[in-house]
Amino acid sequence: MTGFKGSARYIADDKLQLAVNAAMTLERPLLVKGEPGTGKTLLAEEIARGLDMPLIQWHIKSTTRAQQGLYEYDAVSRLRDSQLGDDRVHDVNNYIRPGKLWEAFASQRRAVLLIDEIDKADIEFPNDLLVELDRMEFHVYETGETIRARHRPVVIITSNNEKELPDAFLRRCFFHYIEFPDADTLKAIIDVHFPDIESKLISDALRMFFQVREVPGLKKPPSTSELLDWLKLLVSDQLAAKALKGGDIREALPPLYGALVKNEQDVQLLERLAFMSRRA
């Protein structure tokens, strides 16, 4: 099987390609960290597309439990059906709902399993999956069967660093941190999404984008995805695009800044910076 090399839709640098292929060789989960909006979730989609594998996505919430990834037993529905005299009640399999790990283990082809934003869950969540991800099997107590992986899935786990992950979990993963792209990489990403955009607009937008990111004390620096949203607006608004030329955030907020700056503290910070610069 050929390794992952990125794609025309996803710019993956050499370090990221190496991390993906190393994790696949070791048959360990790939834990990917980085700023929100740097393409961590999209990476799993592109691995699946590039290697022609099915993609199974498990998006984690604060209320998600590890057991839900294996299966859920609907005891309430079974009790209700027993009270109604439903014949389905005699087969417990009717009340077992397979989770995303079960789906990945049962896949006829090797699949990519995305466990997205694992740091949103309870601190014990990662540890509760250690045995299943190691052994690639789990037991269904209600039916007495053991579910084993037909093919070991490629497991991609993303984290936004909202909380620390347990050491025992980290030991079982191959780790990669996606650095924020430099200007040349961002230009390549922009070319993928906006192949016909004027080079002058790209240059003006990147200059102001990095000015915003470099403001000291900014609570939420704009990400790659926010840059792309901003460019989409600039392409459709010629007046805003013209306002970029020679613009400086020390004099005024960027045009259509709502695509870049996402909280009132940062807006106020940029406004104060422009006000103080004008007074000076």
mmCIF file of C-alpha atoms in Angstrom:
data_model
loop_
_atom_site.group_PDB
_atom_site.id
_atom_site.type_symbol
_atom_site.label_atom_id
_atom_site.label_comp_id
_atom_site.label_asym_id
_atom_site.label_seq_id
_atom_site.Cartn_x
_atom_site.Cartn_y
_atom_site.Cartn_z
ATOM 1 C CA MET A 1 0.000 0.000 0.000
ATOM 2 C CA THR A 2 1.354 3.415 -0.920
ATOM 3 C CA GLY A 3 1.867 5.976 1.796
ATOM 4 C CA PHE A 4 0.133 9.293 2.289
ATOM 5 C CA LYS A 5 1.574 12.132 0.194
ATOM 6 C CA GLY A 6 -0.997 14.880 0.631
ATOM 7 C CA SER A 7 -3.290 15.776 -2.239
ATOM 8 C CA ALA A 8 -4.178 18.533 -4.651
ATOM 9 C CA ARG A 9 -6.805 19.646 -2.109
ATOM 10 C CA TYR A 10 -4.654 19.357 1.015
ATOM 11 C CA ILE A 11 -1.159 20.794 1.380
ATOM 12 C CA ALA A 12 0.766 18.459 3.705
ATOM 13 C CA ASP A 13 4.397 19.306 4.428
ATOM 14 C CA ASP A 14 7.105 16.641 4.669
ATOM 15 C CA LYS A 15 6.868 16.426 8.464
ATOM 16 C CA LEU A 16 3.140 15.766 8.401
ATOM 17 C CA GLN A 17 3.462 13.158 5.643
ATOM 18 C CA LEU A 18 6.205 11.447 7.658
ATOM 19 C CA ALA A 19 4.031 11.455 10.808
ATOM 20 C CA VAL A 20 1.038 9.908 9.012
ATOM 21 C CA ASN A 21 3.102 7.168 7.406
ATOM 22 C CA ALA A 22 5.049 6.457 10.622
ATOM 23 C CA ALA A 23 1.824 6.012 12.584
ATOM 24 C CA MET A 24 0.487 3.651 9.918
ATOM 25 C CA THR A 25 3.713 1.629 9.951
ATOM 26 C CA LEU A 26 3.683 1.377 13.756
ATOM 27 C CA GLU A 27 -0.080 0.677 13.704
ATOM 28 C CA ARG A 28 -0.582 3.284 16.402
ATOM 29 C CA PRO A 29 -3.092 6.131 16.591
ATOM 30 C CA LEU A 30 -1.826 9.435 15.204
ATOM 31 C CA LEU A 31 -2.487 12.222 17.717
ATOM 32 C CA VAL A 32 -2.599 15.543 15.878
ATOM 33 C CA LYS A 33 -2.525 18.835 17.760
ATOM 34 C CA GLY A 34 -2.457 22.402 16.513
ATOM 35 C CA GLU A 35 -4.383 25.652 16.522
ATOM 36 C CA PRO A 36 -8.085 25.397 15.622
ATOM 37 C CA GLY A 37 -8.492 25.857 11.880
ATOM 38 C CA THR A 38 -5.157 24.356 10.819
ATOM 39 C CA GLY A 39 -6.720 21.382 9.004
ATOM 40 C CA LYS A 40 -6.559 18.612 11.618
ATOM 41 C CA THR A 41 -10.023 17.225 10.857
ATOM 42 C CA LEU A 42 -9.560 17.676 7.123
ATOM 43 C CA LEU A 43 -6.373 15.597 7.354
ATOM 44 C CA ALA A 44 -8.351 12.437 8.145
ATOM 45 C CA GLU A 45 -10.688 13.110 5.219
ATOM 46 C CA GLU A 46 -7.752 13.509 2.850
ATOM 47 C CA ILE A 47 -5.986 10.372 4.125
ATOM 48 C CA ALA A 48 -9.153 8.388 3.443
ATOM 49 C CA ARG A 49 -9.546 9.941 0.010
ATOM 50 C CA GLY A 50 -5.870 9.625 -0.901
ATOM 51 C CA LEU A 51 -5.580 5.973 0.181
ATOM 52 C CA ASP A 52 -9.084 5.008 -1.019
ATOM 53 C CA MET A 53 -10.352 3.994 2.420
ATOM 54 C CA PRO A 54 -13.774 4.498 3.981
ATOM 55 C CA LEU A 55 -13.878 7.301 6.553
ATOM 56 C CA ILE A 56 -15.637 6.855 9.902
ATOM 57 C CA GLN A 57 -15.944 10.046 11.950
ATOM 58 C CA TRP A 58 -16.548 10.243 15.696
ATOM 59 C CA HIS A 59 -16.951 13.874 16.739
ATOM 60 C CA ILE A 60 -16.467 14.176 20.488
ATOM 61 C CA LYS A 61 -18.576 16.422 22.734
ATOM 62 C CA SER A 62 -18.282 17.252 26.423
ATOM 63 C CA THR A 63 -20.974 14.655 27.182
ATOM 64 C CA THR A 64 -19.500 11.857 25.045
ATOM 65 C CA ARG A 65 -18.605 8.628 26.864
ATOM 66 C CA ALA A 66 -16.064 6.073 25.640
ATOM 67 C CA GLN A 67 -18.688 3.313 25.814
ATOM 68 C CA GLN A 68 -20.676 5.093 23.087
ATOM 69 C CA GLY A 69 -17.817 4.431 20.685
ATOM 70 C CA LEU A 70 -18.158 0.696 21.294
ATOM 71 C CA TYR A 71 -21.914 0.202 21.540
ATOM 72 C CA GLU A 72 -24.982 1.255 23.495
ATOM 73 C CA TYR A 73 -27.586 -1.050 24.995
ATOM 74 C CA ASP A 74 -31.095 0.446 24.951
ATOM 75 C CA ALA A 75 -32.547 -1.151 28.068
ATOM 76 C CA VAL A 76 -35.391 1.374 28.262
ATOM 77 C CA SER A 77 -36.730 0.446 24.823
ATOM 78 C CA ARG A 78 -36.481 -3.241 25.655
ATOM 79 C CA LEU A 79 -38.463 -2.754 28.875
ATOM 80 C CA ARG A 80 -41.131 -0.797 27.018
ATOM 81 C CA ASP A 81 -41.395 -3.454 24.324
ATOM 82 C CA SER A 82 -41.702 -6.183 26.947
ATOM 83 C CA GLN A 83 -44.615 -4.313 28.519
ATOM 84 C CA LEU A 84 -46.270 -4.037 25.105
ATOM 85 C CA GLY A 85 -45.716 -7.713 24.290
ATOM 86 C CA ASP A 86 -43.457 -7.003 21.318
ATOM 87 C CA ASP A 87 -41.699 -10.144 19.997
ATOM 88 C CA ARG A 88 -38.512 -8.144 19.359
ATOM 89 C CA VAL A 89 -37.813 -8.268 23.093
ATOM 90 C CA HIS A 90 -36.637 -11.899 22.872
ATOM 91 C CA ASP A 91 -33.556 -10.948 20.802
ATOM 92 C CA VAL A 92 -31.220 -8.626 22.696
ATOM 93 C CA ASN A 93 -29.445 -7.731 19.435
ATOM 94 C CA ASN A 94 -32.445 -5.580 18.560
ATOM 95 C CA TYR A 95 -31.405 -3.214 21.356
ATOM 96 C CA ILE A 96 -27.666 -3.042 20.707
ATOM 97 C CA ARG A 97 -26.557 0.068 18.778
ATOM 98 C CA PRO A 98 -23.012 -0.259 17.367
ATOM 99 C CA GLY A 99 -20.701 2.720 17.905
ATOM 100 C CA LYS A 100 -18.018 4.186 15.670
ATOM 101 C CA LEU A 101 -15.264 1.802 16.857
ATOM 102 C CA TRP A 102 -17.534 -1.166 16.176
ATOM 103 C CA GLU A 103 -18.254 0.262 12.725
ATOM 104 C CA ALA A 104 -14.515 0.636 12.016
ATOM 105 C CA PHE A 105 -13.724 -2.858 13.341
ATOM 106 C CA ALA A 106 -16.487 -4.435 11.247
ATOM 107 C CA SER A 107 -15.574 -2.615 8.021
ATOM 108 C CA GLN A 108 -14.966 -4.944 5.079
ATOM 109 C CA ARG A 109 -12.036 -2.730 4.051
ATOM 110 C CA ARG A 110 -9.387 -1.021 6.146
ATOM 111 C CA ALA A 111 -10.925 2.260 7.275
ATOM 112 C CA VAL A 112 -9.770 5.620 8.604
ATOM 113 C CA LEU A 113 -11.274 6.270 12.042
ATOM 114 C CA LEU A 114 -11.322 9.930 13.082
ATOM 115 C CA ILE A 115 -11.737 10.646 16.798
ATOM 116 C CA ASP A 116 -12.183 14.390 16.558
ATOM 117 C CA GLU A 117 -11.423 16.850 19.391
ATOM 118 C CA ILE A 118 -10.790 14.225 22.046
ATOM 119 C CA ASP A 119 -9.881 16.937 24.570
ATOM 120 C CA LYS A 120 -13.523 18.053 24.753
ATOM 121 C CA ALA A 121 -14.481 14.914 26.662
ATOM 122 C CA ASP A 122 -13.978 14.021 30.306
ATOM 123 C CA ILE A 123 -10.352 13.490 31.393
ATOM 124 C CA GLU A 124 -10.969 9.729 31.804
ATOM 125 C CA PHE A 125 -12.294 9.359 28.249
ATOM 126 C CA PRO A 126 -8.905 8.612 26.576
ATOM 127 C CA ASN A 127 -7.924 6.047 29.216
ATOM 128 C CA ASP A 128 -11.272 4.281 28.796
ATOM 129 C CA LEU A 129 -10.309 3.512 25.181
ATOM 130 C CA LEU A 130 -6.768 2.242 25.843
ATOM 131 C CA VAL A 131 -7.495 -1.493 25.812
ATOM 132 C CA GLU A 132 -9.794 -1.377 22.785
ATOM 133 C CA LEU A 133 -7.360 0.658 20.689
ATOM 134 C CA ASP A 134 -4.462 -1.580 21.738
ATOM 135 C CA ARG A 135 -6.067 -4.966 21.250
ATOM 136 C CA MET A 136 -8.461 -3.926 18.483
ATOM 137 C CA GLU A 137 -11.280 -5.848 20.120
ATOM 138 C CA PHE A 138 -13.940 -5.484 22.815
ATOM 139 C CA HIS A 139 -16.561 -7.626 24.545
ATOM 140 C CA VAL A 140 -20.326 -7.143 24.267
ATOM 141 C CA TYR A 141 -21.581 -8.274 27.667
ATOM 142 C CA GLU A 142 -25.264 -8.412 26.720
ATOM 143 C CA THR A 143 -24.694 -10.917 23.900
ATOM 144 C CA GLY A 144 -21.467 -12.568 25.076
ATOM 145 C CA GLU A 145 -19.696 -11.939 21.760
ATOM 146 C CA THR A 146 -16.285 -10.401 21.150
ATOM 147 C CA ILE A 147 -15.965 -7.860 18.338
ATOM 148 C CA ARG A 148 -12.522 -8.018 16.685
ATOM 149 C CA ALA A 149 -11.236 -5.745 13.951
ATOM 150 C CA ARG A 150 -11.292 -7.348 10.508
ATOM 151 C CA HIS A 151 -8.624 -4.841 9.482
ATOM 152 C CA ARG A 152 -6.755 -2.551 11.870
ATOM 153 C CA PRO A 153 -8.100 0.944 11.110
ATOM 154 C CA VAL A 154 -5.926 4.000 10.622
ATOM 155 C CA VAL A 155 -6.815 5.989 13.759
ATOM 156 C CA ILE A 156 -6.487 9.788 13.626
ATOM 157 C CA ILE A 157 -7.095 11.624 16.908
ATOM 158 C CA THR A 158 -7.275 15.423 17.002
ATOM 159 C CA SER A 159 -6.899 17.765 19.965
ATOM 160 C CA ASN A 160 -7.078 21.533 20.371
ATOM 161 C CA ASN A 161 -5.094 21.375 23.629
ATOM 162 C CA GLU A 162 -8.098 22.397 25.749
ATOM 163 C CA LYS A 163 -6.894 19.973 28.419
ATOM 164 C CA GLU A 164 -3.910 17.692 28.977
ATOM 165 C CA LEU A 165 -4.249 14.055 27.914
ATOM 166 C CA PRO A 166 -3.205 11.187 30.228
ATOM 167 C CA ASP A 167 0.385 9.938 29.956
ATOM 168 C CA ALA A 168 -0.745 6.328 29.503
ATOM 169 C CA PHE A 169 -2.753 7.397 26.464
ATOM 170 C CA LEU A 170 0.040 9.530 25.014
ATOM 171 C CA ARG A 171 2.495 6.610 25.217
ATOM 172 C CA ARG A 172 0.335 4.643 22.811
ATOM 173 C CA CYS A 173 0.126 7.372 20.176
ATOM 174 C CA PHE A 174 2.413 8.789 17.509
ATOM 175 C CA PHE A 175 2.348 12.545 18.043
ATOM 176 C CA HIS A 176 2.467 15.414 15.563
ATOM 177 C CA TYR A 177 1.929 19.131 16.109
ATOM 178 C CA ILE A 178 0.804 21.063 13.027
ATOM 179 C CA GLU A 179 2.760 24.305 13.052
ATOM 180 C CA PHE A 180 0.977 27.378 11.772
ATOM 181 C CA PRO A 181 1.798 27.691 8.039
ATOM 182 C CA ASP A 182 4.331 30.259 6.868
ATOM 183 C CA ALA A 183 3.510 32.748 4.112
ATOM 184 C CA ASP A 184 4.644 30.463 1.265
ATOM 185 C CA THR A 185 2.569 27.537 2.542
ATOM 186 C CA LEU A 186 -0.453 29.795 2.975
ATOM 187 C CA LYS A 187 -0.054 30.969 -0.615
ATOM 188 C CA ALA A 188 -0.072 27.334 -1.760
ATOM 189 C CA ILE A 189 -3.219 26.674 0.297
ATOM 190 C CA ILE A 190 -4.889 29.773 -1.150
ATOM 191 C CA ASP A 191 -4.019 28.627 -4.678
ATOM 192 C CA VAL A 192 -5.861 25.360 -4.010
ATOM 193 C CA HIS A 193 -9.045 27.148 -2.918
ATOM 194 C CA PHE A 194 -8.839 30.268 -5.130
ATOM 195 C CA PRO A 195 -6.829 29.373 -8.243
ATOM 196 C CA ASP A 196 -7.876 32.538 -10.114
ATOM 197 C CA ILE A 197 -7.365 35.113 -7.370
ATOM 198 C CA GLU A 198 -5.154 38.122 -8.144
ATOM 199 C CA SER A 199 -1.643 37.846 -6.735
ATOM 200 C CA LYS A 200 -1.809 41.480 -5.519
ATOM 201 C CA LEU A 201 -4.899 40.692 -3.447
ATOM 202 C CA ILE A 202 -3.154 37.655 -1.937
ATOM 203 C CA SER A 203 -0.107 39.759 -1.080
ATOM 204 C CA ASP A 204 -2.177 42.556 0.503
ATOM 205 C CA ALA A 205 -4.388 40.110 2.416
ATOM 206 C CA LEU A 206 -1.478 38.056 3.779
ATOM 207 C CA ARG A 207 0.369 41.190 4.878
ATOM 208 C CA MET A 208 -2.615 42.389 6.919
ATOM 209 C CA PHE A 209 -3.470 38.871 8.104
ATOM 210 C CA PHE A 210 -0.035 38.432 9.661
ATOM 211 C CA GLN A 211 -0.242 41.936 11.125
ATOM 212 C CA VAL A 212 -3.397 40.863 12.978
ATOM 213 C CA ARG A 213 -1.838 37.581 14.165
ATOM 214 C CA GLU A 214 1.214 39.391 15.522
ATOM 215 C CA VAL A 215 -0.718 41.864 17.687
ATOM 216 C CA PRO A 216 0.439 41.274 21.309
ATOM 217 C CA GLY A 217 -2.310 40.128 23.654
ATOM 218 C CA LEU A 218 -4.701 38.870 20.987
ATOM 219 C CA LYS A 219 -6.969 36.264 22.592
ATOM 220 C CA LYS A 220 -7.828 34.359 19.399
ATOM 221 C CA PRO A 221 -5.406 34.862 16.476
ATOM 222 C CA PRO A 222 -7.104 34.182 13.130
ATOM 223 C CA SER A 223 -6.505 30.725 11.653
ATOM 224 C CA THR A 224 -6.061 29.337 8.153
ATOM 225 C CA SER A 225 -9.773 28.608 7.766
ATOM 226 C CA GLU A 226 -10.620 32.171 8.802
ATOM 227 C CA LEU A 227 -8.140 33.541 6.276
ATOM 228 C CA LEU A 228 -9.887 31.550 3.538
ATOM 229 C CA ASP A 229 -13.300 32.851 4.634
ATOM 230 C CA TRP A 230 -11.943 36.404 4.620
ATOM 231 C CA LEU A 231 -10.478 36.014 1.141
ATOM 232 C CA LYS A 232 -13.778 34.660 -0.157
ATOM 233 C CA LEU A 233 -15.463 37.854 1.045
ATOM 234 C CA LEU A 234 -12.721 40.072 -0.370
ATOM 235 C CA VAL A 235 -13.003 38.422 -3.781
ATOM 236 C CA SER A 236 -16.720 39.244 -3.848
ATOM 237 C CA ASP A 237 -16.325 42.803 -2.475
ATOM 238 C CA GLN A 238 -14.062 44.964 -4.604
ATOM 239 C CA LEU A 239 -14.355 48.000 -2.323
ATOM 240 C CA ALA A 240 -13.143 45.997 0.645
ATOM 241 C CA ALA A 241 -10.310 44.538 -1.442
ATOM 242 C CA LYS A 242 -9.206 48.044 -2.477
ATOM 243 C CA ALA A 243 -9.203 49.116 1.172
ATOM 244 C CA LEU A 244 -6.424 46.576 1.807
ATOM 245 C CA LYS A 245 -3.914 48.392 -0.368
ATOM 246 C CA GLY A 246 -1.440 50.093 1.883
ATOM 247 C CA GLY A 247 -3.676 49.311 4.870
ATOM 248 C CA ASP A 248 -2.229 49.034 8.351
ATOM 249 C CA ILE A 249 -4.064 47.682 11.389
ATOM 250 C CA ARG A 250 -2.298 50.333 13.456
ATOM 251 C CA GLU A 251 -4.481 52.860 11.632
ATOM 252 C CA ALA A 252 -7.798 51.024 11.134
ATOM 253 C CA LEU A 253 -9.468 47.650 11.523
ATOM 254 C CA PRO A 254 -9.185 45.358 8.486
ATOM 255 C CA PRO A 255 -12.152 45.483 6.087
ATOM 256 C CA LEU A 256 -14.700 42.750 6.845
ATOM 257 C CA TYR A 257 -12.771 42.040 10.046
ATOM 258 C CA GLY A 258 -15.622 39.900 11.395
ATOM 259 C CA ALA A 259 -14.259 36.983 9.369
ATOM 260 C CA LEU A 260 -10.897 37.248 11.167
ATOM 261 C CA VAL A 261 -11.568 38.537 14.673
ATOM 262 C CA LYS A 262 -14.072 36.470 16.629
ATOM 263 C CA ASN A 263 -14.509 38.086 20.046
ATOM 264 C CA GLU A 264 -15.166 41.587 21.391
ATOM 265 C CA GLN A 265 -11.951 41.738 23.451
ATOM 266 C CA ASP A 266 -9.823 41.380 20.330
ATOM 267 C CA VAL A 267 -11.922 43.921 18.406
ATOM 268 C CA GLN A 268 -11.479 46.411 21.252
ATOM 269 C CA LEU A 269 -7.747 45.675 21.355
ATOM 270 C CA LEU A 270 -7.373 46.448 17.634
ATOM 271 C CA GLU A 271 -9.510 49.571 17.983
ATOM 272 C CA ARG A 272 -7.334 50.828 20.852
ATOM 273 C CA LEU A 273 -4.198 50.096 18.826
ATOM 274 C CA ALA A 274 -5.516 52.138 15.883
ATOM 275 C CA PHE A 275 -6.671 54.977 18.176
ATOM 276 C CA MET A 276 -3.325 55.217 19.944
ATOM 277 C CA SER A 277 -1.484 55.140 16.621
ATOM 278 C CA ARG A 278 -3.602 57.975 15.206
ATOM 279 C CA ARG A 279 -3.027 60.076 18.347
ATOM 280 C CA ALA A 280 0.704 59.516 18.084
#
